[in-house]
Amino acid sequence: MSDYRLDTICVQSGWHPKKGEPRVLPIYQSTTFKYDTVDQMGKLFDLEESGYFYTRLQNPTNDAVAEKIAELEGGVAAMLTSSGQAANFYAVFNICEKGDHVVCSSTVYGGTFNLLGVTMEKMGIECTFVNPDDDLETLQKAMRPNTKAVMAETIANPALVVLDIGKFAELAHSNGVPLIVDNTFATPVNCRPFEFGADIVTHSTTKYMDGHAMAVGGCIVDSGNFDWDAHAEKYPGLTTPDESYHGVTYTKKFGKAAYITKATVQLMRDLGSIASPQNAFLLNVGLETLPLRVEKHCSNAQKVAEYLNSHEKVVKVNYAGLPGDKYHALAQKYMPNGTCGVISFEVDGGREGAIRFMDSLKLAQIVTHVADARTCVLHPASHTHRQMNDEQLREAGVSPGLIRFSVGIENPQDIIDDLEQALKAI
């Protein structure tokens, strides 16, 4: 860890060239790495030495970028994945197995909801979804003896619910389990969940971290703060010998790096989902300007939210930067410098009005993506949350007419002018 401030970390950390080496992070576009003797490579397979032998497990380009993200979040170690979905899956599956249980905020992104509520349930891991606004006593009712993790998002996609991280950390820790927080929308520029009690952070790096809609990716960061050995009976995968590695016990051999080491050498070994070195390189280019872009996204979004909030054809605006927003106080507590560039709102006419409005936009494009340099828009009930029934949509904070509007870094007046002409179509 360096003593640099965050914006310097974005530029300087991760890649540390020696004399005569490239100043810019190289793309190690190789599947394999050469050794001189059988014994040298054998020690890598036995986890006796660190090094590279196959990119599915580790790659120098990927590791440099993972190191940078770990430092940005204030964690001890990180692992890149091929997508944000893979990051969330690995983060949970690394400590859960058949017969276990997870508690998760009901307002998480639709893909995460489906991952936990459908796909992982088929694997024998159950999930109870809770209202993140409930008090601790109510949330506690969802916890079970076999609960192994609590999960939520700092800013929910697309409902824009701001998480009370301290409350959820208290819930998790009072039950001897870690809190996993998806920090995609806030990014470490605006919120570092470890500082408020979270134990593991995930990212869809596809969004603000990449920033240019060029490279799908994900990341898991471990704070190193959760004491797995203190709850050894809950986490045998970390605290008992792994026979697939000649009986190594991760917590004893790797200490604070146990969680990420297990995720890398066991899950990535068996399941793949590694980030490509080319995508990691592109991600690193995006990270170098992350603070600049996030500041512009937030500044533009604030102007757009204020405009929408005053328009007679707009029924409701969700944006924690607005003083009247339900989550304004929590946002001031956890991310006082800004939240993100994403706004959700409803217009006159419900679903039909939303569709008519979106089809009339010119600058803002209808795409599945969110949180990149270009302004874009999406209708969650028809797109990202299409697999949910009406009851699940309500639990996720998604109404039939809700519009997710991702404010880019264009001139804010051009964005507002586009909104103005499209609202006239309603």
Tab-separated table of C-alpha atoms in Angstrom:
chain	number	residue	atom	x	y	z
A	1	MET	CA	0.000	0.000	0.000
A	2	SER	CA	1.241	3.465	-0.871
A	3	ASP	CA	0.548	6.689	0.993
A	4	TYR	CA	-0.804	8.288	-2.159
A	5	ARG	CA	-4.227	9.898	-2.335
A	6	LEU	CA	-6.907	8.274	-4.437
A	7	ASP	CA	-6.455	10.222	-7.658
A	8	THR	CA	-2.712	9.533	-7.585
A	9	ILE	CA	-3.353	5.830	-6.944
A	10	CYS	CA	-5.506	5.746	-10.084
A	11	VAL	CA	-2.536	6.890	-12.173
A	12	GLN	CA	0.504	5.474	-10.382
A	13	SER	CA	-0.415	2.223	-8.619
A	14	GLY	CA	-0.523	-1.358	-9.821
A	15	TRP	CA	2.326	-1.419	-12.346
A	16	HIS	CA	5.817	-0.720	-10.950
A	17	PRO	CA	8.340	-0.879	-13.820
A	18	LYS	CA	11.977	-1.620	-13.115
A	19	LYS	CA	14.956	-0.230	-14.997
A	20	GLY	CA	14.443	-0.604	-18.730
A	21	GLU	CA	10.885	-1.950	-18.461
A	22	PRO	CA	7.857	-0.359	-20.198
A	23	ARG	CA	6.488	2.701	-18.416
A	24	VAL	CA	2.937	1.759	-19.455
A	25	LEU	CA	1.435	-1.494	-18.193
A	26	PRO	CA	2.151	-4.161	-20.843
A	27	ILE	CA	-0.437	-6.626	-22.135
A	28	TYR	CA	0.869	-10.083	-21.232
A	29	GLN	CA	-1.176	-11.758	-23.953
A	30	SER	CA	0.103	-15.251	-23.227
A	31	THR	CA	-1.672	-18.315	-21.905
A	32	THR	CA	1.481	-19.839	-20.442
A	33	PHE	CA	4.790	-18.943	-18.769
A	34	LYS	CA	8.110	-20.774	-19.096
A	35	TYR	CA	10.244	-22.387	-16.347
A	36	ASP	CA	13.642	-24.070	-16.433
A	37	THR	CA	12.963	-27.131	-14.304
A	38	VAL	CA	10.110	-29.465	-13.379
A	39	ASP	CA	10.580	-28.605	-9.707
A	40	GLN	CA	10.202	-24.863	-10.300
A	41	MET	CA	6.755	-25.289	-11.805
A	42	GLY	CA	5.813	-27.981	-9.298
A	43	LYS	CA	6.250	-25.520	-6.437
A	44	LEU	CA	3.708	-23.213	-8.094
A	45	PHE	CA	1.143	-26.008	-8.310
A	46	ASP	CA	1.729	-26.793	-4.617
A	47	LEU	CA	1.324	-23.105	-3.642
A	48	GLU	CA	4.843	-23.192	-2.214
A	49	GLU	CA	5.928	-20.245	-4.348
A	50	SER	CA	4.133	-17.405	-6.100
A	51	GLY	CA	4.423	-16.885	-9.821
A	52	TYR	CA	2.731	-17.332	-13.157
A	53	PHE	CA	2.227	-20.518	-15.102
A	54	TYR	CA	-1.241	-20.309	-16.671
A	55	THR	CA	-3.373	-17.228	-17.299
A	56	ARG	CA	-6.604	-18.891	-16.150
A	57	LEU	CA	-5.265	-18.570	-12.618
A	58	GLN	CA	-3.102	-15.473	-12.759
A	59	ASN	CA	-1.606	-13.075	-15.282
A	60	PRO	CA	0.791	-10.135	-14.703
A	61	THR	CA	-1.450	-7.611	-16.498
A	62	ASN	CA	-4.510	-8.710	-14.552
A	63	ASP	CA	-2.668	-8.736	-11.245
A	64	ALA	CA	-1.354	-5.202	-11.708
A	65	VAL	CA	-4.884	-3.901	-12.268
A	66	ALA	CA	-6.272	-5.954	-9.377
A	67	GLU	CA	-3.577	-4.480	-7.119
A	68	LYS	CA	-4.622	-0.969	-8.140
A	69	ILE	CA	-8.300	-1.620	-7.386
A	70	ALA	CA	-7.415	-3.214	-4.037
A	71	GLU	CA	-5.474	-0.097	-3.106
A	72	LEU	CA	-8.312	2.166	-4.245
A	73	GLU	CA	-10.728	0.312	-1.960
A	74	GLY	CA	-8.249	-0.007	0.908
A	75	GLY	CA	-8.233	-3.809	0.731
A	76	VAL	CA	-5.445	-6.357	1.126
A	77	ALA	CA	-5.976	-8.244	-2.143
A	78	ALA	CA	-8.194	-8.400	-5.213
A	79	MET	CA	-9.012	-10.688	-8.116
A	80	LEU	CA	-10.283	-9.707	-11.551
A	81	THR	CA	-13.085	-11.703	-13.171
A	82	SER	CA	-14.560	-11.791	-16.649
A	83	SER	CA	-17.678	-9.831	-15.590
A	84	GLY	CA	-19.423	-8.250	-12.630
A	85	GLN	CA	-21.799	-11.212	-12.546
A	86	ALA	CA	-18.824	-13.557	-12.184
A	87	ALA	CA	-17.446	-11.384	-9.387
A	88	ASN	CA	-20.677	-11.570	-7.399
A	89	PHE	CA	-20.976	-15.316	-7.979
A	90	TYR	CA	-17.397	-16.022	-6.892
A	91	ALA	CA	-17.675	-13.686	-3.897
A	92	VAL	CA	-20.578	-15.722	-2.512
A	93	PHE	CA	-19.597	-19.196	-3.732
A	94	ASN	CA	-16.122	-18.810	-2.231
A	95	ILE	CA	-17.672	-19.141	1.239
A	96	CYS	CA	-20.956	-20.938	0.548
A	97	GLU	CA	-21.809	-24.487	-0.425
A	98	LYS	CA	-24.840	-26.733	-0.714
A	99	GLY	CA	-27.127	-26.277	2.299
A	100	ASP	CA	-25.999	-22.726	3.081
A	101	HIS	CA	-28.021	-19.519	3.133
A	102	VAL	CA	-27.458	-15.877	2.138
A	103	VAL	CA	-29.363	-12.722	3.092
A	104	CYS	CA	-29.470	-10.063	0.384
A	105	SER	CA	-31.063	-6.672	-0.165
A	106	SER	CA	-34.129	-6.986	-2.384
A	107	THR	CA	-33.182	-3.881	-4.373
A	108	VAL	CA	-30.022	-5.307	-5.939
A	109	TYR	CA	-29.525	-5.331	-9.694
A	110	GLY	CA	-31.872	-7.739	-11.482
A	111	GLY	CA	-29.034	-9.976	-12.656
A	112	THR	CA	-27.763	-10.353	-9.090
A	113	PHE	CA	-31.312	-11.024	-7.874
A	114	ASN	CA	-31.678	-13.800	-10.436
A	115	LEU	CA	-28.209	-15.202	-9.674
A	116	LEU	CA	-28.956	-15.564	-5.970
A	117	GLY	CA	-32.655	-16.296	-6.122
A	118	VAL	CA	-32.729	-18.753	-9.006
A	119	THR	CA	-29.374	-20.045	-10.237
A	120	MET	CA	-27.603	-20.492	-6.899
A	121	GLU	CA	-30.752	-21.949	-5.386
A	122	LYS	CA	-30.433	-24.756	-7.951
A	123	MET	CA	-26.973	-25.337	-6.477
A	124	GLY	CA	-28.474	-25.744	-3.012
A	125	ILE	CA	-27.695	-22.259	-1.693
A	126	GLU	CA	-30.815	-20.425	-0.528
A	127	CYS	CA	-31.286	-16.670	-0.412
A	128	THR	CA	-33.695	-14.532	1.586
A	129	PHE	CA	-34.269	-11.056	0.170
A	130	VAL	CA	-34.887	-8.239	2.638
A	131	ASN	CA	-36.007	-4.638	2.469
A	132	PRO	CA	-32.808	-2.593	3.035
A	133	ASP	CA	-34.838	0.117	4.770
A	134	ASP	CA	-36.041	-2.254	7.518
A	135	ASP	CA	-34.661	-1.830	11.024
A	136	LEU	CA	-32.141	-4.240	12.533
A	137	GLU	CA	-34.751	-6.162	14.501
A	138	THR	CA	-36.730	-6.872	11.337
A	139	LEU	CA	-33.635	-7.733	9.307
A	140	GLN	CA	-32.492	-10.142	11.997
A	141	LYS	CA	-35.558	-12.314	11.367
A	142	ALA	CA	-34.092	-13.274	7.988
A	143	MET	CA	-30.881	-14.639	9.513
A	144	ARG	CA	-30.509	-18.381	10.068
A	145	PRO	CA	-27.916	-20.634	11.719
A	146	ASN	CA	-26.711	-21.616	8.224
A	147	THR	CA	-26.466	-18.019	6.937
A	148	LYS	CA	-22.961	-17.474	5.576
A	149	ALA	CA	-23.077	-13.936	4.140
A	150	VAL	CA	-25.066	-10.713	3.902
A	151	MET	CA	-25.017	-8.904	0.555
A	152	ALA	CA	-26.160	-5.518	-0.781
A	153	GLU	CA	-25.215	-2.634	-3.103
A	154	THR	CA	-23.966	0.772	-1.968
A	155	ILE	CA	-26.327	2.344	-4.529
A	156	ALA	CA	-28.968	-0.020	-5.848
A	157	ASN	CA	-29.337	-0.462	-9.594
A	158	PRO	CA	-31.800	0.937	-10.736
A	159	ALA	CA	-33.849	1.924	-7.663
A	160	LEU	CA	-30.927	4.086	-6.369
A	161	VAL	CA	-31.527	3.031	-2.775
A	162	VAL	CA	-28.524	4.139	-0.715
A	163	LEU	CA	-27.395	1.394	1.646
A	164	ASP	CA	-26.970	2.007	5.351
A	165	ILE	CA	-23.642	0.185	5.339
A	166	GLY	CA	-23.139	0.466	9.088
A	167	LYS	CA	-26.514	-1.109	9.811
A	168	PHE	CA	-25.883	-4.018	7.453
A	169	ALA	CA	-22.364	-4.490	8.841
A	170	GLU	CA	-23.828	-4.706	12.337
A	171	LEU	CA	-26.374	-7.260	11.137
A	172	ALA	CA	-23.682	-9.395	9.517
A	173	HIS	CA	-21.088	-9.195	12.274
A	174	SER	CA	-23.534	-9.827	15.115
A	175	ASN	CA	-24.257	-13.118	13.365
A	176	GLY	CA	-20.626	-13.977	12.663
A	177	VAL	CA	-20.765	-13.542	8.879
A	178	PRO	CA	-19.148	-11.090	6.426
A	179	LEU	CA	-20.866	-8.242	4.620
A	180	ILE	CA	-20.380	-8.270	0.844
A	181	VAL	CA	-21.066	-4.930	-0.850
A	182	ASP	CA	-21.312	-4.292	-4.580
A	183	ASN	CA	-19.757	-0.837	-4.959
A	184	THR	CA	-20.172	-0.500	-8.735
A	185	PHE	CA	-22.206	2.715	-8.864
A	186	ALA	CA	-20.449	4.681	-6.120
A	187	THR	CA	-16.907	3.498	-7.006
A	188	PRO	CA	-14.147	4.028	-4.407
A	189	VAL	CA	-14.021	7.662	-5.538
A	190	ASN	CA	-17.287	8.373	-3.724
A	191	CYS	CA	-17.502	5.537	-1.184
A	192	ARG	CA	-15.089	3.050	0.364
A	193	PRO	CA	-17.348	0.501	2.102
A	194	PHE	CA	-14.511	-1.030	4.156
A	195	GLU	CA	-14.329	2.196	6.142
A	196	PHE	CA	-17.909	1.595	7.317
A	197	GLY	CA	-17.637	-2.097	8.188
A	198	ALA	CA	-17.998	-4.008	4.919
A	199	ASP	CA	-15.697	-7.023	4.550
A	200	ILE	CA	-15.726	-7.817	0.831
A	201	VAL	CA	-16.389	-5.462	-2.078
A	202	THR	CA	-17.340	-6.393	-5.630
A	203	HIS	CA	-17.444	-4.350	-8.817
A	204	SER	CA	-18.735	-4.596	-12.302
A	205	THR	CA	-15.680	-2.873	-13.725
A	206	THR	CA	-17.636	-2.726	-16.995
A	207	LYS	CA	-19.267	0.436	-15.670
A	208	TYR	CA	-17.539	3.572	-14.338
A	209	MET	CA	-14.153	1.920	-13.818
A	210	ASP	CA	-13.810	1.103	-17.522
A	211	GLY	CA	-15.879	4.158	-18.395
A	212	HIS	CA	-15.948	3.713	-22.156
A	213	ALA	CA	-18.150	0.622	-22.732
A	214	MET	CA	-15.201	-1.247	-24.223
A	215	ALA	CA	-14.431	-4.087	-21.810
A	216	VAL	CA	-16.693	-6.307	-19.732
A	217	GLY	CA	-15.130	-7.207	-16.391
A	218	GLY	CA	-15.476	-7.596	-12.651
A	219	CYS	CA	-13.434	-7.506	-9.477
A	220	ILE	CA	-13.548	-8.855	-5.925
A	221	VAL	CA	-11.658	-7.017	-3.177
A	222	ASP	CA	-11.073	-8.416	0.322
A	223	SER	CA	-10.578	-6.060	3.243
A	224	GLY	CA	-8.647	-8.694	5.177
A	225	ASN	CA	-10.627	-7.714	8.263
A	226	PHE	CA	-13.032	-10.630	8.678
A	227	ASP	CA	-11.679	-13.259	11.097
A	228	TRP	CA	-12.488	-16.534	9.354
A	229	ASP	CA	-10.792	-18.610	12.066
A	230	ALA	CA	-12.996	-17.049	14.744
A	231	HIS	CA	-15.950	-18.598	12.892
A	232	ALA	CA	-14.103	-21.662	11.630
A	233	GLU	CA	-17.100	-23.973	11.818
A	234	LYS	CA	-18.973	-21.758	9.352
A	235	TYR	CA	-16.175	-21.589	6.779
A	236	PRO	CA	-14.476	-24.990	6.490
A	237	GLY	CA	-13.361	-24.183	2.948
A	238	LEU	CA	-11.006	-21.567	4.367
A	239	THR	CA	-10.186	-23.028	7.778
A	240	THR	CA	-9.738	-26.775	7.097
A	241	PRO	CA	-7.308	-28.575	4.755
A	242	ASP	CA	-8.008	-28.442	1.012
A	243	GLU	CA	-7.148	-31.918	-0.267
A	244	SER	CA	-7.029	-30.626	-3.851
A	245	TYR	CA	-3.873	-28.748	-2.768
A	246	HIS	CA	-2.249	-31.440	-0.630
A	247	GLY	CA	-4.047	-30.356	2.529
A	248	VAL	CA	-3.234	-26.640	2.591
A	249	THR	CA	-5.337	-24.599	5.031
A	250	TYR	CA	-5.797	-21.147	3.519
A	251	THR	CA	-6.143	-19.117	6.711
A	252	LYS	CA	-3.027	-20.682	8.222
A	253	LYS	CA	-0.834	-20.383	5.128
A	254	PHE	CA	-2.029	-17.096	3.652
A	255	GLY	CA	-3.409	-15.114	6.603
A	256	LYS	CA	-5.281	-11.990	5.517
A	257	ALA	CA	-4.940	-13.036	1.864
A	258	ALA	CA	-6.740	-16.358	2.486
A	259	TYR	CA	-10.074	-15.400	0.913
A	260	ILE	CA	-8.691	-14.067	-2.387
A	261	THR	CA	-6.095	-16.842	-2.578
A	262	LYS	CA	-8.806	-19.501	-2.286
A	263	ALA	CA	-10.973	-17.724	-4.864
A	264	THR	CA	-8.016	-17.626	-7.261
A	265	VAL	CA	-6.416	-21.030	-6.876
A	266	GLN	CA	-9.619	-23.017	-6.319
A	267	LEU	CA	-12.612	-21.310	-7.945
A	268	MET	CA	-10.783	-19.735	-10.861
A	269	ARG	CA	-8.894	-22.986	-11.391
A	270	ASP	CA	-12.137	-24.975	-11.608
A	271	LEU	CA	-14.595	-22.494	-13.114
A	272	GLY	CA	-12.555	-20.137	-15.288
A	273	SER	CA	-14.142	-16.699	-15.808
A	274	ILE	CA	-10.776	-14.943	-15.832
A	275	ALA	CA	-10.505	-11.454	-17.282
A	276	SER	CA	-8.596	-11.318	-20.553
A	277	PRO	CA	-5.284	-9.399	-20.346
A	278	GLN	CA	-6.489	-7.143	-23.184
A	279	ASN	CA	-9.600	-6.198	-21.201
A	280	ALA	CA	-7.544	-5.653	-18.049
A	281	PHE	CA	-5.308	-3.279	-20.014
A	282	LEU	CA	-8.337	-1.305	-21.236
A	283	LEU	CA	-9.723	-1.236	-17.699
A	284	ASN	CA	-6.473	0.230	-16.432
A	285	VAL	CA	-6.662	3.017	-19.010
A	286	GLY	CA	-10.138	3.831	-17.715
A	287	LEU	CA	-9.040	3.758	-14.072
A	288	GLU	CA	-6.449	6.462	-14.714
A	289	THR	CA	-9.208	9.037	-15.323
A	290	LEU	CA	-11.816	7.623	-12.921
A	291	PRO	CA	-11.823	10.548	-10.434
A	292	LEU	CA	-12.129	13.108	-13.229
A	293	ARG	CA	-15.002	11.292	-14.888
A	294	VAL	CA	-16.898	10.508	-11.680
A	295	GLU	CA	-16.796	14.173	-10.659
A	296	LYS	CA	-18.202	15.186	-14.068
A	297	HIS	CA	-20.845	12.436	-14.033
A	298	CYS	CA	-22.056	13.577	-10.619
A	299	SER	CA	-22.020	17.260	-11.516
A	300	ASN	CA	-24.023	16.628	-14.689
A	301	ALA	CA	-26.444	14.272	-12.938
A	302	GLN	CA	-27.168	16.835	-10.242
A	303	LYS	CA	-28.145	19.404	-12.880
A	304	VAL	CA	-30.278	16.874	-14.764
A	305	ALA	CA	-31.984	15.664	-11.585
A	306	GLU	CA	-32.860	19.224	-10.593
A	307	TYR	CA	-34.270	19.874	-14.054
A	308	LEU	CA	-36.389	16.708	-14.027
A	309	ASN	CA	-37.561	17.364	-10.487
A	310	SER	CA	-39.063	20.681	-11.581
A	311	HIS	CA	-40.752	19.408	-14.769
A	312	GLU	CA	-44.534	19.113	-14.772
A	313	LYS	CA	-44.505	15.856	-16.778
A	314	VAL	CA	-42.143	14.102	-14.390
A	315	VAL	CA	-43.985	12.266	-11.614
A	316	LYS	CA	-41.034	11.186	-9.476
A	317	VAL	CA	-37.230	11.504	-9.440
A	318	ASN	CA	-34.890	9.206	-7.507
A	319	TYR	CA	-31.518	10.818	-6.923
A	320	ALA	CA	-29.882	11.078	-3.518
A	321	GLY	CA	-28.246	14.372	-4.464
A	322	LEU	CA	-31.650	16.057	-4.214
A	323	PRO	CA	-32.287	17.428	-0.691
A	324	GLY	CA	-35.827	16.035	-0.710
A	325	ASP	CA	-34.768	12.518	-1.694
A	326	LYS	CA	-35.502	9.739	0.787
A	327	TYR	CA	-31.827	8.726	0.846
A	328	HIS	CA	-30.264	12.177	0.901
A	329	ALA	CA	-29.179	11.915	4.553
A	330	LEU	CA	-27.596	8.477	4.063
A	331	ALA	CA	-25.805	9.738	0.974
A	332	GLN	CA	-24.392	12.651	2.943
A	333	LYS	CA	-23.148	10.195	5.575
A	334	TYR	CA	-21.538	7.630	3.298
A	335	MET	CA	-20.737	9.573	0.110
A	336	PRO	CA	-20.740	13.322	0.827
A	337	ASN	CA	-18.834	14.185	-2.362
A	338	GLY	CA	-21.465	12.697	-4.647
A	339	THR	CA	-23.226	9.431	-5.397
A	340	CYS	CA	-23.148	8.517	-9.092
A	341	GLY	CA	-24.324	9.679	-12.497
A	342	VAL	CA	-27.407	7.463	-12.661
A	343	ILE	CA	-30.916	8.845	-12.113
A	344	SER	CA	-34.199	6.952	-12.138
A	345	PHE	CA	-37.523	8.696	-12.675
A	346	GLU	CA	-41.116	8.255	-13.758
A	347	VAL	CA	-43.068	10.330	-16.263
A	348	ASP	CA	-46.780	10.840	-16.935
A	349	GLY	CA	-48.452	7.873	-18.558
A	350	GLY	CA	-46.751	5.013	-16.708
A	351	ARG	CA	-45.190	2.315	-18.897
A	352	GLU	CA	-46.631	3.733	-22.124
A	353	GLY	CA	-45.443	7.231	-21.291
A	354	ALA	CA	-41.975	5.942	-20.476
A	355	ILE	CA	-41.711	4.081	-23.776
A	356	ARG	CA	-42.946	7.083	-25.769
A	357	PHE	CA	-40.467	9.348	-23.997
A	358	MET	CA	-37.512	6.992	-24.480
A	359	ASP	CA	-38.271	6.437	-28.158
A	360	SER	CA	-38.160	10.222	-28.651
A	361	LEU	CA	-34.681	10.746	-27.213
A	362	LYS	CA	-31.901	11.637	-29.655
A	363	LEU	CA	-28.682	12.249	-27.734
A	364	ALA	CA	-29.396	9.604	-25.077
A	365	GLN	CA	-29.261	6.118	-26.568
A	366	ILE	CA	-31.337	3.083	-25.532
A	367	VAL	CA	-28.748	0.483	-24.535
A	368	THR	CA	-28.375	-2.266	-21.934
A	369	HIS	CA	-25.313	-0.540	-20.590
A	370	VAL	CA	-25.046	2.060	-17.842
A	371	ALA	CA	-22.380	4.259	-16.280
A	372	ASP	CA	-20.076	5.106	-19.153
A	373	ALA	CA	-19.041	8.365	-20.796
A	374	ARG	CA	-22.107	8.508	-23.057
A	375	THR	CA	-25.600	9.343	-21.820
A	376	CYS	CA	-27.849	6.313	-22.136
A	377	VAL	CA	-31.272	5.157	-21.038
A	378	LEU	CA	-33.054	1.898	-20.241
A	379	HIS	CA	-36.504	0.703	-19.146
A	380	PRO	CA	-35.802	-1.797	-16.325
A	381	ALA	CA	-39.211	-3.493	-16.326
A	382	SER	CA	-38.779	-4.287	-20.026
A	383	HIS	CA	-35.032	-4.963	-19.974
A	384	THR	CA	-32.747	-5.711	-16.990
A	385	HIS	CA	-35.597	-6.801	-14.690
A	386	ARG	CA	-37.773	-8.416	-17.348
A	387	GLN	CA	-37.471	-11.843	-15.694
A	388	MET	CA	-39.176	-10.604	-12.494
A	389	ASN	CA	-42.876	-10.821	-11.747
A	390	ASP	CA	-44.820	-7.780	-10.507
A	391	GLU	CA	-44.290	-8.626	-6.835
A	392	GLN	CA	-40.544	-9.035	-7.320
A	393	LEU	CA	-40.441	-5.764	-9.243
A	394	ARG	CA	-42.096	-3.970	-6.333
A	395	GLU	CA	-39.604	-5.521	-3.873
A	396	ALA	CA	-36.759	-4.318	-6.087
A	397	GLY	CA	-38.183	-0.791	-6.169
A	398	VAL	CA	-38.934	-1.001	-9.886
A	399	SER	CA	-42.288	0.341	-11.050
A	400	PRO	CA	-43.624	-0.406	-14.569
A	401	GLY	CA	-42.907	3.169	-15.647
A	402	LEU	CA	-39.459	3.575	-14.063
A	403	ILE	CA	-36.752	4.928	-16.382
A	404	ARG	CA	-33.044	4.450	-15.649
A	405	PHE	CA	-31.113	7.410	-17.048
A	406	SER	CA	-27.327	7.268	-17.017
A	407	VAL	CA	-25.939	10.787	-17.334
A	408	GLY	CA	-22.722	10.961	-19.357
A	409	ILE	CA	-19.958	13.517	-19.463
A	410	GLU	CA	-21.319	15.563	-22.380
A	411	ASN	CA	-22.306	19.195	-21.910
A	412	PRO	CA	-25.151	19.122	-19.362
A	413	GLN	CA	-27.271	21.615	-21.301
A	414	ASP	CA	-27.236	19.349	-24.364
A	415	ILE	CA	-28.485	16.483	-22.196
A	416	ILE	CA	-31.242	18.663	-20.731
A	417	ASP	CA	-32.247	19.904	-24.190
A	418	ASP	CA	-32.640	16.298	-25.306
A	419	LEU	CA	-34.815	15.534	-22.299
A	420	GLU	CA	-36.917	18.617	-22.962
A	421	GLN	CA	-37.734	17.678	-26.559
A	422	ALA	CA	-38.499	14.063	-25.599
A	423	LEU	CA	-40.822	15.071	-22.753
A	424	LYS	CA	-42.893	17.010	-25.267
A	425	ALA	CA	-43.806	13.660	-26.897
A	426	ILE	CA	-45.745	12.573	-23.810
